[in-house]
């Protein structure tokens, strides 16, 4: 009798719920994994076979890979574990992957993920134009491309971006100092949907390039030309005339740009990264008159 009762009680007890009992895709991947650091996710992978399967499946299905917080601790093997079986990546951020990231690791990622929308290669100094060519050809839906301090970018490489990615909306070429007016002019004539453009520290740029930016990228909202010391007030006035959507302009260390051209933009509410000098009310009035005369000409 006692044995029968015990058996009956056990049959009515609910099964013990564990972490792995939760729905993986709808609960763990959606609500738990985003709260964990990359280190903690990899630590789960070491617990047991089931946890390894859980994490590997997560890497296979994730839309986002971002190593920007752990570049110094990332390895080629760990990166391969994260991306090798993924076919649905949308956002890939690889800040400061200097020592271990190479073209051979990236090329299969681009081939497997044609729907990639954002690629950030800031300070990835060990890559070559092979990677840039591959992403341009194989990821036609790319909208955000960050090549900050990628000094290996050349006019030849950026020409592939020009041809293959005309729908780019955000492009950061900060520190790509091998580029010149001709490459930038060709780029913006084709990629005229840009809303964010950084040409900072491309020291050879002149008013010729910025004039074409003004004419072609009329929807531009943010332009960064910090350190481009050859650019003058002339092209800034043209930006003000044609880029009516402009919200922010960065001109620090541009020695020939001053309140003669900036005052009109300030009056429009454009955020500028340098403060106006004291007593600039007259300059604002002068700028407005010069601006009107320039339009009449």
PDB file of N, CA and C in Angstrom, residues 29 32 43 76 129 146 189 239 243 262 296-297:
ATOM      1  N   UNK A  29      17.578  32.972 -25.825  1.00  0.00           N
ATOM      2  CA  UNK A  29      18.285  33.766 -26.830  1.00  0.00           C
ATOM      3  C   UNK A  29      17.799  35.209 -26.868  1.00  0.00           C
ATOM      4  N   UNK A  32      17.851  36.366 -22.228  1.00  0.00           N
ATOM      5  CA  UNK A  32      18.949  36.057 -21.312  1.00  0.00           C
ATOM      6  C   UNK A  32      20.308  36.390 -21.934  1.00  0.00           C
ATOM      7  N   UNK A  43      31.804  31.013 -21.308  1.00  0.00           N
ATOM      8  CA  UNK A  43      31.923  30.185 -20.111  1.00  0.00           C
ATOM      9  C   UNK A  43      30.797  29.159 -20.029  1.00  0.00           C
ATOM     10  N   UNK A  76      41.337  34.214 -33.022  1.00  0.00           N
ATOM     11  CA  UNK A  76      40.798  33.753 -34.302  1.00  0.00           C
ATOM     12  C   UNK A  76      39.884  32.556 -34.115  1.00  0.00           C
ATOM     13  N   UNK A 129      42.568  45.223 -49.004  1.00  0.00           N
ATOM     14  CA  UNK A 129      41.431  45.538 -49.856  1.00  0.00           C
ATOM     15  C   UNK A 129      40.662  44.304 -50.306  1.00  0.00           C
ATOM     16  N   UNK A 146      31.965  51.317 -41.689  1.00  0.00           N
ATOM     17  CA  UNK A 146      32.899  52.108 -40.888  1.00  0.00           C
ATOM     18  C   UNK A 146      34.310  51.577 -41.140  1.00  0.00           C
ATOM     19  N   UNK A 189      29.164  60.905 -55.963  1.00  0.00           N
ATOM     20  CA  UNK A 189      28.299  61.004 -57.135  1.00  0.00           C
ATOM     21  C   UNK A 189      27.449  59.749 -57.296  1.00  0.00           C
ATOM     22  N   UNK A 239      27.710  73.986 -48.829  1.00  0.00           N
ATOM     23  CA  UNK A 239      27.000  72.987 -48.018  1.00  0.00           C
ATOM     24  C   UNK A 239      25.728  73.583 -47.421  1.00  0.00           C
ATOM     25  N   UNK A 243      22.659  71.508 -48.729  1.00  0.00           N
ATOM     26  CA  UNK A 243      22.346  70.431 -47.773  1.00  0.00           C
ATOM     27  C   UNK A 243      21.407  70.962 -46.681  1.00  0.00           C
ATOM     28  N   UNK A 262      30.370  79.674 -40.996  1.00  0.00           N
ATOM     29  CA  UNK A 262      29.679  78.856 -39.984  1.00  0.00           C
ATOM     30  C   UNK A 262      28.486  79.567 -39.352  1.00  0.00           C
ATOM     31  N   UNK A 296      22.963  84.466 -55.506  1.00  0.00           N
ATOM     32  CA  UNK A 296      22.607  85.242 -56.685  1.00  0.00           C
ATOM     33  C   UNK A 296      23.596  85.050 -57.813  1.00  0.00           C
ATOM     34  N   UNK A 297      24.855  84.928 -57.438  1.00  0.00           N
ATOM     35  CA  UNK A 297      25.898  84.698 -58.448  1.00  0.00           C
ATOM     36  C   UNK A 297      25.720  83.335 -59.107  1.00  0.00           C
TER      37      UNK A 297
END
